CSV table of C-alpha atoms in Angstrom, one decimal:
chain,number,residue,atom,x,y,z
A,1,MET,CA,-35.1,-9.5,51.3
A,2,PRO,CA,-33.2,-6.6,49.5
A,3,ARG,CA,-33.7,-6.3,45.8
A,4,GLN,CA,-30.8,-7.8,43.8
A,5,ARG,CA,-28.6,-5.2,42.1
A,6,MET,CA,-28.5,-5.2,38.3
A,7,ALA,CA,-25.2,-6.5,36.8
A,8,PRO,CA,-23.4,-4.3,34.3
A,9,GLY,CA,-25.2,-4.5,30.9
A,10,GLU,CA,-28.6,-5.4,32.5
A,11,TRP,CA,-31.7,-3.2,32.4
A,12,GLY,CA,-34.9,-3.1,34.5
A,13,LYS,CA,-38.6,-3.0,33.7
A,14,ILE,CA,-39.6,-1.2,30.5
A,15,THR,CA,-42.4,1.3,30.8
A,16,VAL,CA,-44.3,2.8,27.9
A,17,LYS,CA,-46.3,6.0,27.9
A,18,LYS,CA,-48.0,8.2,25.3
A,19,VAL,CA,-46.2,11.5,24.8
A,20,GLY,CA,-48.2,13.0,21.9
A,21,PRO,CA,-50.6,12.2,19.1
A,22,GLY,CA,-49.5,8.9,17.7
A,23,ARG,CA,-46.3,9.0,19.6
A,24,TYR,CA,-45.1,6.7,22.4
A,25,ALA,CA,-42.0,6.6,24.6
A,26,ALA,CA,-40.5,3.5,26.1
A,27,SER,CA,-38.0,3.9,28.9
A,28,THR,CA,-36.0,1.9,31.4
A,29,TYR,CA,-33.0,2.2,33.6
A,30,VAL,CA,-29.8,0.3,32.5
A,31,ARG,CA,-26.6,-0.3,34.4
A,32,ASP,CA,-23.7,0.5,32.0
A,33,GLU,CA,-20.3,-1.2,31.9
A,34,ASP,CA,-18.9,1.5,34.1
A,35,GLY,CA,-21.3,0.5,36.9
A,36,ARG,CA,-23.4,3.7,36.6
A,37,ARG,CA,-27.2,3.5,36.4
A,38,ARG,CA,-28.7,5.6,33.5
A,39,GLN,CA,-32.0,6.0,31.9
A,40,ALA,CA,-32.5,5.0,28.3
A,41,GLU,CA,-35.5,6.0,26.2
A,42,ARG,CA,-36.7,5.5,22.6
A,43,THR,CA,-39.9,6.6,20.9
A,44,GLY,CA,-42.2,5.0,18.3
A,45,SER,CA,-45.5,5.4,16.6
A,46,SER,CA,-47.1,2.7,18.8
A,47,GLU,CA,-46.4,1.1,22.2
A,48,GLU,CA,-44.9,-2.0,20.6
A,49,ASP,CA,-42.9,0.1,18.1
A,50,ALA,CA,-41.4,2.1,20.9
A,51,ARG,CA,-40.6,-1.0,23.0
A,52,ARG,CA,-38.9,-2.7,20.1
A,53,SER,CA,-36.8,0.4,19.3
A,54,LEU,CA,-35.7,0.6,22.9
A,55,LEU,CA,-34.8,-3.2,23.0
A,56,ARG,CA,-32.7,-2.8,19.8
A,57,HIS,CA,-30.9,0.2,21.4
A,58,LEU,CA,-30.2,-1.8,24.6
A,59,LYS,CA,-28.7,-4.7,22.8
A,60,ASN,CA,-26.2,-2.5,21.0
A,61,ARG,CA,-25.7,0.1,23.8
A,62,THR,CA,-22.2,1.1,24.7
A,63,THR,CA,-21.2,3.1,27.8
A,64,PRO,CA,-21.2,6.8,27.1
A,65,VAL,CA,-17.6,8.2,27.4
A,66,HIS,CA,-17.4,11.9,28.5
A,67,GLY,CA,-15.5,14.0,26.0
A,68,ALA,CA,-14.9,11.1,23.6
A,69,ALA,CA,-13.8,12.0,20.0
A,70,ILE,CA,-15.9,9.1,18.7
A,71,THR,CA,-19.4,8.1,19.7
A,72,GLU,CA,-22.3,6.0,18.3
A,73,ARG,CA,-23.4,9.1,16.3
A,74,THR,CA,-20.0,9.7,14.7
A,75,SER,CA,-20.2,9.7,10.9
A,76,LEU,CA,-17.6,7.9,8.8
A,77,SER,CA,-16.5,11.2,7.4
A,78,GLU,CA,-15.8,12.4,10.9
A,79,LEU,CA,-14.2,9.1,11.8
A,80,PHE,CA,-11.8,9.3,8.8
A,81,GLU,CA,-10.6,12.7,10.0
A,82,VAL,CA,-10.0,11.4,13.6
A,83,TRP,CA,-8.2,8.4,12.3
A,84,ILE,CA,-5.9,10.1,9.7
A,85,ALA,CA,-5.0,12.7,12.4
A,86,SER,CA,-3.9,10.0,14.7
A,87,LYS,CA,-1.4,8.5,12.1
A,88,ASP,CA,1.3,11.0,13.0
A,89,ARG,CA,4.1,8.4,12.2
A,90,LEU,CA,2.7,7.7,8.7
A,91,LYS,CA,4.7,9.1,5.8
A,92,GLN,CA,3.2,12.1,4.1
A,93,GLN,CA,2.9,10.3,0.8
A,94,SER,CA,0.9,7.5,2.4
A,95,ARG,CA,-1.4,10.0,4.2
A,96,ASP,CA,-2.0,11.7,0.8
A,97,ASP,CA,-2.7,8.4,-0.9
A,98,TYR,CA,-5.2,7.4,1.8
A,99,ARG,CA,-6.9,10.8,1.6
A,100,ARG,CA,-7.1,10.7,-2.2
A,101,VAL,CA,-8.8,7.2,-2.2
A,102,TRP,CA,-11.2,8.2,0.6
A,103,ASN,CA,-12.2,11.4,-1.1
A,104,LYS,CA,-12.9,9.6,-4.4
A,105,TYR,CA,-14.4,6.3,-3.2
A,106,GLY,CA,-15.4,6.8,0.4
A,107,GLU,CA,-16.5,10.4,1.3
A,108,SER,CA,-19.7,10.7,-0.9
A,109,GLN,CA,-20.5,6.9,-0.9
A,110,LEU,CA,-20.0,6.0,2.8
A,111,GLY,CA,-19.3,9.2,4.6
A,112,ALA,CA,-22.8,9.9,5.9
A,113,LEU,CA,-23.1,6.5,7.5
A,114,ARG,CA,-22.7,6.3,11.3
A,115,VAL,CA,-20.2,3.9,12.8
A,116,ARG,CA,-22.8,1.2,13.5
A,117,GLU,CA,-24.3,1.4,10.1
A,118,LEU,CA,-21.5,0.0,8.0
A,119,SER,CA,-21.9,-3.8,8.4
A,120,THR,CA,-19.5,-6.4,7.0
A,121,SER,CA,-21.9,-7.4,4.2
A,122,ARG,CA,-22.5,-3.7,3.2
A,123,ALA,CA,-18.7,-3.1,3.0
A,124,GLU,CA,-18.2,-6.4,1.1
A,125,ARG,CA,-20.8,-5.4,-1.5
A,126,TYR,CA,-19.5,-1.9,-2.0
A,127,LEU,CA,-15.8,-2.8,-2.2
A,128,ALA,CA,-16.6,-5.3,-4.9
A,129,THR,CA,-17.9,-2.4,-7.2
A,130,ILE,CA,-14.6,-0.4,-7.3
A,131,PRO,CA,-11.3,-1.1,-9.0
A,132,VAL,CA,-9.2,-3.7,-7.2
A,133,SER,CA,-6.2,-1.5,-6.6
A,134,ARG,CA,-8.5,1.2,-5.0
A,135,ALA,CA,-10.5,-1.4,-3.1
A,136,GLN,CA,-7.3,-2.7,-1.5
A,137,ILE,CA,-6.3,0.7,-0.2
A,138,LEU,CA,-9.9,1.6,0.9
A,139,ARG,CA,-10.0,-1.7,2.8
A,140,VAL,CA,-6.8,-0.7,4.7
A,141,VAL,CA,-8.4,2.7,5.4
A,142,LEU,CA,-11.7,1.3,6.7
A,143,THR,CA,-9.9,-1.4,8.8
A,144,GLY,CA,-7.8,1.3,10.5
A,145,MET,CA,-10.9,3.5,11.1
A,146,PHE,CA,-12.9,0.8,12.7
A,147,SER,CA,-10.0,-0.4,14.8
A,148,THR,CA,-10.2,3.0,16.4
A,149,VAL,CA,-14.0,2.5,16.9
A,150,VAL,CA,-13.2,-0.8,18.7
A,151,ARG,CA,-10.6,0.9,20.9
A,152,TYR,CA,-13.4,3.3,22.0
A,153,ASP,CA,-15.6,0.3,23.0
A,154,ILE,CA,-18.3,1.4,20.6
A,155,LEU,CA,-18.0,-1.9,18.7
A,156,THR,CA,-16.7,-5.2,20.0
A,157,VAL,CA,-15.4,-6.5,16.6
A,158,ASN,CA,-14.0,-4.7,13.6
A,159,PRO,CA,-16.6,-5.3,10.8
A,160,ILE,CA,-14.0,-4.8,8.0
A,161,ARG,CA,-11.7,-7.7,9.2
A,162,GLU,CA,-13.9,-10.3,7.5
A,163,VAL,CA,-14.3,-8.4,4.2
A,164,THR,CA,-12.8,-10.3,1.3
A,165,ARG,CA,-9.2,-9.2,0.4
A,166,ARG,CA,-9.5,-8.6,-3.3
A,167,ARG,CA,-6.3,-9.3,-5.2
A,168,SER,CA,-5.5,-8.4,-8.8
A,169,LYS,CA,-4.1,-11.2,-10.9
A,170,ALA,CA,-0.4,-10.6,-11.1
A,171,ALA,CA,1.4,-11.5,-14.3
A,172,PRO,CA,4.2,-14.0,-13.7
A,173,ALA,CA,7.7,-12.6,-13.4
A,174,ARG,CA,9.5,-12.4,-16.7
A,175,ALA,CA,13.2,-11.9,-17.3
A,176,LEU,CA,14.8,-10.6,-20.4
A,177,THR,CA,17.0,-13.0,-22.4
A,178,PRO,CA,20.5,-11.8,-23.4
A,179,ASP,CA,19.2,-11.3,-27.0
A,180,GLU,CA,16.2,-9.3,-25.7
A,181,PHE,CA,18.4,-7.1,-23.6
A,182,ALA,CA,20.6,-6.4,-26.5
A,183,VAL,CA,17.6,-5.3,-28.6
A,184,VAL,CA,16.4,-3.1,-25.7
A,185,ARG,CA,19.8,-1.3,-25.5
A,186,SER,CA,20.1,-0.8,-29.3
A,187,THR,CA,16.5,0.5,-29.8
A,188,VAL,CA,16.8,2.8,-26.8
A,189,GLN,CA,20.1,4.2,-28.2
A,190,ALA,CA,18.6,4.6,-31.7
A,191,TYR,CA,15.6,6.4,-30.1
A,192,ARG,CA,17.9,8.8,-28.3
A,193,ASP,CA,20.2,9.5,-31.2
A,194,ARG,CA,17.6,9.5,-34.0
A,195,PRO,CA,18.2,12.3,-36.6
A,196,GLY,CA,15.9,15.2,-37.3
A,197,VAL,CA,15.0,15.9,-33.6
A,198,SER,CA,15.4,19.6,-32.6
A,199,GLY,CA,15.6,20.7,-29.0
A,200,PRO,CA,16.0,18.5,-25.9
A,201,ARG,CA,16.1,14.8,-26.8
A,202,PRO,CA,13.6,12.5,-25.0
A,203,GLY,CA,15.3,9.6,-23.2
A,204,ARG,CA,18.5,11.6,-22.7
A,205,LEU,CA,19.8,9.4,-19.9
A,206,LEU,CA,17.6,6.4,-20.5
A,207,LEU,CA,20.4,4.1,-21.8
A,208,GLU,CA,22.6,4.8,-18.7
A,209,PHE,CA,19.6,4.2,-16.4
A,210,ILE,CA,18.9,0.9,-18.0
A,211,ASP,CA,22.6,-0.2,-17.8
A,212,VAL,CA,22.7,0.6,-14.1
A,213,MET,CA,19.4,-1.1,-13.5
A,214,ALA,CA,20.3,-4.3,-15.4
A,215,SER,CA,23.7,-4.4,-13.6
A,216,THR,CA,22.4,-4.1,-10.1
A,217,GLY,CA,18.7,-5.0,-9.9
A,218,CYS,CA,18.0,-2.0,-7.6
A,219,ARG,CA,14.6,-0.4,-7.4
A,220,PRO,CA,14.1,2.3,-10.1
A,221,ASN,CA,13.4,5.2,-7.7
A,222,GLU,CA,16.4,4.2,-5.5
A,223,VAL,CA,18.6,4.4,-8.6
A,224,LEU,CA,17.2,7.8,-9.4
A,225,GLY,CA,17.8,8.8,-5.8
A,226,LEU,CA,21.6,8.2,-6.1
A,227,ARG,CA,24.0,11.1,-5.4
A,228,TRP,CA,27.6,11.2,-6.5
A,229,CYS,CA,28.7,10.9,-2.9
A,230,ASP,CA,26.9,7.4,-2.9
A,231,VAL,CA,29.1,6.2,-5.8
A,232,ASP,CA,32.7,5.0,-5.6
A,233,LEU,CA,34.0,4.2,-9.1
A,234,LEU,CA,37.6,4.1,-8.0
A,235,GLY,CA,37.2,1.5,-5.2
A,236,ASP,CA,38.3,-2.1,-5.5
A,237,PRO,CA,35.7,-3.2,-6.2
A,238,PRO,CA,33.6,-0.2,-7.4
A,239,THR,CA,30.4,0.2,-5.5
A,240,MET,CA,27.3,2.3,-5.1
A,241,THR,CA,25.2,2.7,-1.9
A,242,LEU,CA,21.5,3.2,-1.9
A,243,THR,CA,20.5,5.7,0.9
A,244,GLY,CA,17.3,7.2,-0.3
A,245,THR,CA,14.6,7.2,-2.9
A,246,THR,CA,12.9,9.7,-5.2
A,247,LEU,CA,9.2,10.5,-5.0
A,248,ASP,CA,7.5,11.5,-8.2
A,249,HIS,CA,5.2,14.3,-9.0
A,250,GLY,CA,2.0,14.2,-7.0
A,251,ARG,CA,3.1,11.5,-4.5
A,252,VAL,CA,3.1,14.3,-1.8
A,253,VAL,CA,0.5,16.9,-2.4
A,254,GLY,CA,2.0,20.2,-3.6
A,255,LYS,CA,5.5,18.8,-4.2
A,256,ALA,CA,7.4,18.2,-7.4
A,257,VAL,CA,9.9,15.3,-7.8
A,258,HIS,CA,12.1,15.2,-4.7
A,259,ARG,CA,14.4,12.9,-2.8
A,260,GLN,CA,13.5,11.2,0.5
A,261,ASP,CA,16.5,10.4,2.6
A,262,GLU,CA,15.5,6.9,3.5
A,263,ARG,CA,14.8,3.7,1.5
A,264,LYS,CA,11.5,2.0,1.0
A,265,GLY,CA,10.0,0.9,4.3
A,266,GLY,CA,12.8,2.5,6.2
A,267,ALA,CA,15.2,-0.2,5.1
A,268,PRO,CA,18.9,0.3,6.0
A,269,ASP,CA,21.4,1.5,3.4
A,270,HIS,CA,22.3,-1.1,0.8
A,271,THR,CA,25.7,-1.3,-1.1
A,272,VAL,CA,26.1,-3.2,-4.3
A,273,ILE,CA,29.2,-4.0,-6.3
A,274,LEU,CA,29.2,-2.6,-9.8
A,275,PRO,CA,29.8,-4.8,-12.9
A,276,LYS,CA,31.6,-3.4,-15.9
A,277,LEU,CA,28.5,-2.1,-17.7
A,278,ALA,CA,27.3,0.0,-14.7
A,279,VAL,CA,30.8,1.4,-14.2
A,280,GLU,CA,31.0,2.5,-17.8
A,281,ALA,CA,27.6,4.1,-17.7
A,282,LEU,CA,28.3,6.0,-14.5
A,283,ALA,CA,31.8,7.0,-15.6
A,284,GLY,CA,30.2,8.6,-18.7
A,285,LEU,CA,27.9,10.6,-16.5
A,286,PHE,CA,30.6,11.7,-14.1
A,287,GLY,CA,32.0,14.3,-16.5
A,288,ASP,CA,28.8,16.5,-15.9
A,289,ALA,CA,28.9,16.2,-12.1
A,290,THR,CA,29.5,19.4,-10.2
A,291,ASP,CA,27.9,18.7,-6.8
A,292,PRO,CA,28.8,15.6,-4.7
A,293,GLU,CA,25.4,15.8,-3.1
A,294,GLY,CA,23.7,16.3,-6.5
A,295,PRO,CA,21.8,13.7,-8.5
A,296,VAL,CA,23.7,11.1,-10.5
A,297,PHE,CA,20.7,11.1,-12.9
A,298,ALA,CA,19.9,14.8,-13.1
A,299,ASN,CA,17.2,16.4,-15.2
A,300,ARG,CA,18.1,19.3,-17.5
A,301,ASP,CA,17.8,21.7,-14.7
A,302,GLY,CA,20.1,19.7,-12.4
A,303,GLY,CA,17.3,18.4,-10.3
A,304,TRP,CA,15.9,14.9,-9.6
A,305,MET,CA,14.6,13.0,-12.6
A,306,SER,CA,11.0,11.7,-12.9
A,307,LEU,CA,10.6,8.0,-13.2
A,308,ALA,CA,7.3,8.6,-15.0
A,309,ASN,CA,9.2,10.5,-17.7
A,310,LEU,CA,11.7,7.6,-18.1
A,311,ARG,CA,8.8,5.1,-18.4
A,312,ARG,CA,7.2,7.2,-21.1
A,313,SER,CA,10.5,7.3,-23.1
A,314,LEU,CA,11.0,3.6,-22.6
A,315,ARG,CA,7.5,2.8,-24.0
A,316,ALA,CA,8.1,5.1,-27.0
A,317,ALA,CA,11.5,3.6,-27.7
A,318,LEU,CA,10.7,-0.1,-27.6
A,319,PRO,CA,9.1,-2.2,-30.4
A,320,ASP,CA,5.7,-3.8,-29.9
A,321,GLU,CA,7.2,-7.2,-29.1
A,322,LEU,CA,9.0,-5.8,-26.1
A,323,GLY,CA,6.1,-3.6,-24.9
A,324,TRP,CA,6.0,-5.7,-21.8
A,325,VAL,CA,9.3,-4.4,-20.6
A,326,THR,CA,9.2,-1.8,-17.8
A,327,PRO,CA,11.9,-0.4,-15.4
A,328,TYR,CA,11.1,-3.2,-13.0
A,329,SER,CA,11.7,-5.8,-15.6
A,330,PHE,CA,15.5,-5.2,-15.1
A,331,ARG,CA,15.1,-5.9,-11.4
A,332,ARG,CA,13.4,-9.2,-12.2
A,333,THR,CA,16.0,-10.0,-14.8
A,334,VAL,CA,18.9,-9.5,-12.3
A,335,ALA,CA,17.1,-11.7,-9.7
A,336,THR,CA,16.6,-14.5,-12.2
A,337,VAL,CA,20.1,-14.4,-13.6
A,338,VAL,CA,21.7,-14.4,-10.1
A,339,ARG,CA,19.4,-17.2,-8.9
A,340,ASP,CA,20.2,-19.4,-11.9
A,341,ASP,CA,24.0,-18.9,-11.5
A,342,LEU,CA,24.6,-18.4,-7.8
A,343,GLY,CA,21.4,-19.5,-6.1
A,344,PRO,CA,18.3,-17.9,-4.5
A,345,ALA,CA,20.0,-16.6,-1.4
A,346,GLU,CA,22.5,-14.6,-3.4
A,347,ALA,CA,19.6,-13.1,-5.5
A,348,GLN,CA,17.8,-12.2,-2.3
A,349,ALA,CA,20.9,-10.4,-0.9
A,350,GLN,CA,21.4,-8.6,-4.2
A,351,LEU,CA,17.8,-7.2,-4.2
A,352,SER,CA,18.0,-6.4,-0.5
A,353,HIS,CA,14.9,-8.3,0.5
A,354,SER,CA,14.4,-9.2,4.2
A,355,LYS,CA,12.6,-12.4,3.2
A,356,LEU,CA,13.5,-14.9,0.5
A,357,SER,CA,9.7,-15.5,-0.1
A,358,THR,CA,9.4,-11.9,-1.5
A,359,THR,CA,12.1,-12.5,-4.0
A,360,GLU,CA,10.7,-15.9,-5.0
A,361,GLN,CA,7.1,-14.7,-5.3
A,362,HIS,CA,7.6,-11.5,-7.3
A,363,TYR,CA,11.0,-11.5,-9.0
A,364,PHE,CA,12.1,-14.9,-10.1
A,365,GLN,CA,11.0,-16.1,-13.5
A,366,ARG,CA,9.5,-19.5,-12.9
A,367,GLN,CA,11.6,-22.5,-13.9
A,368,THR,CA,9.6,-24.6,-16.3
A,369,GLN,CA,12.1,-27.4,-17.0
A,370,GLY,CA,12.8,-30.1,-14.5
A,371,PRO,CA,16.3,-31.4,-13.7
A,372,ASP,CA,17.7,-34.6,-15.2
A,373,VAL,CA,16.6,-37.2,-12.7
A,374,ARG,CA,16.6,-40.2,-15.0
A,375,SER,CA,19.2,-42.2,-13.0
A,376,ALA,CA,17.1,-42.0,-9.8
A,377,LEU,CA,13.9,-43.0,-11.6
A,378,ASP,CA,15.6,-45.8,-13.5
A,379,ARG,CA,16.8,-47.3,-10.3
A,380,TYR,CA,13.4,-47.1,-8.7
A,381,ALA,CA,11.7,-48.7,-11.7
A,382,GLY,CA,14.4,-51.5,-11.6
A,383,GLY,CA,13.5,-52.3,-8.0
A,384,LYS,CA,16.7,-50.9,-6.5
C-alpha cells in the first residue's frame, strides 16, 4: 500500500542528532501551504531542547515567499518603512505625523522586535504607558503595519486589532452666551488697540477673524484659507465659499504656513451665506486686497496667516474667566445657536458635516432643561 502523502501544513518524523559539543539539531520535512516539501531544522543544547524548538517553529511556520519584502525575520523598524512607503495616497502631513510619532514612541522602544514578537498583550502594556493622543496615533500605525504582515500570510490575525482603544476624556461642548461673546469682542479690540505698543500690533486681524468665525461656524483653518475670489460681498445674499485649508508651520516637514487646495478629508466646496457682522468684517479688510487669489486674512508679508499665532493672541487678550474660549468655540457656538433656533439638521448643514451624529457629539452644547410636559403627565396621573 503506497504511503499517504502529507497534507499542506503537516510534517513527518522528527530526527535529532548531535552536531557538536553540547549542541543538537532536530530536523524533519514539512509540506508547506504551497504544496512543496521542505526541510525544517532547529538546534538546542539537548535533544529535548532541539525537539521543542523545532515543534514551536513548525506550529508558527509560514510558507517562504521568494523575494518577499516582509518575512518572519523582518524587524518592526523595517516593517514601518515598508508600510509607510506603500501609503502613496496618504497626504504628506499625515505621513509626517505618523513618522514623527513612530520615531519618538516606536523606533527605539519596539523597532528591534521581529514581526512575530509583538503580541497583543505586549502592545497593550506599552501603549498604556504613553500619552493618550500619541497612543491613538501609534495604534493606527501599528494596525496598518500588521495588516501588511497579515496580507503576506506571515500572521493569520492582526495582533493590534484587539488592543484597547484609549480615548481622552473630551470636555463637553460649550457655546458662548451673547454677553460672553460681547466681552470677547471688546477685550480683543482693547488688546489690539491698547496704547503704548510700538511696532507691529499682536492680534492685528484677530477681531475680524472672530467675527467671521462667529458668523459662519466654519473651521478656523478653512477661514484662514479664504481667498478674495472665494468671497462675494456684492451678491444677494453675500456669500463665501470654502475651497481649501491652511496647514500651519511644521505640519509638513520643511514647509512654512501654506494653503492646501482641498478641504478637510477631501470634502467638496462649501458655500455659506454671510450675516451682517461677517460682511462688515470682510468689507473692512477688502480695502487692503490687491490679489484676487491672495489671502483674505494675510500676514504682514501678504502670505497665509498662522492659526497658532492667532490662538496665542486670543489667549493673551482674554480674561481668565474666558480662558476656555478657543477658535473652535465659535464653531460650537454657531452650531448651538442654529440648532436652538432652526433645528439640528440646519446646524449640520451650516457646519458641512456629512453625518448629524458628528455635529451632535462634538458641537452642540447639551440641553439641560427639559420641555414643558406638564399637560401630558397630568393627564396620565389622572387616568386619562
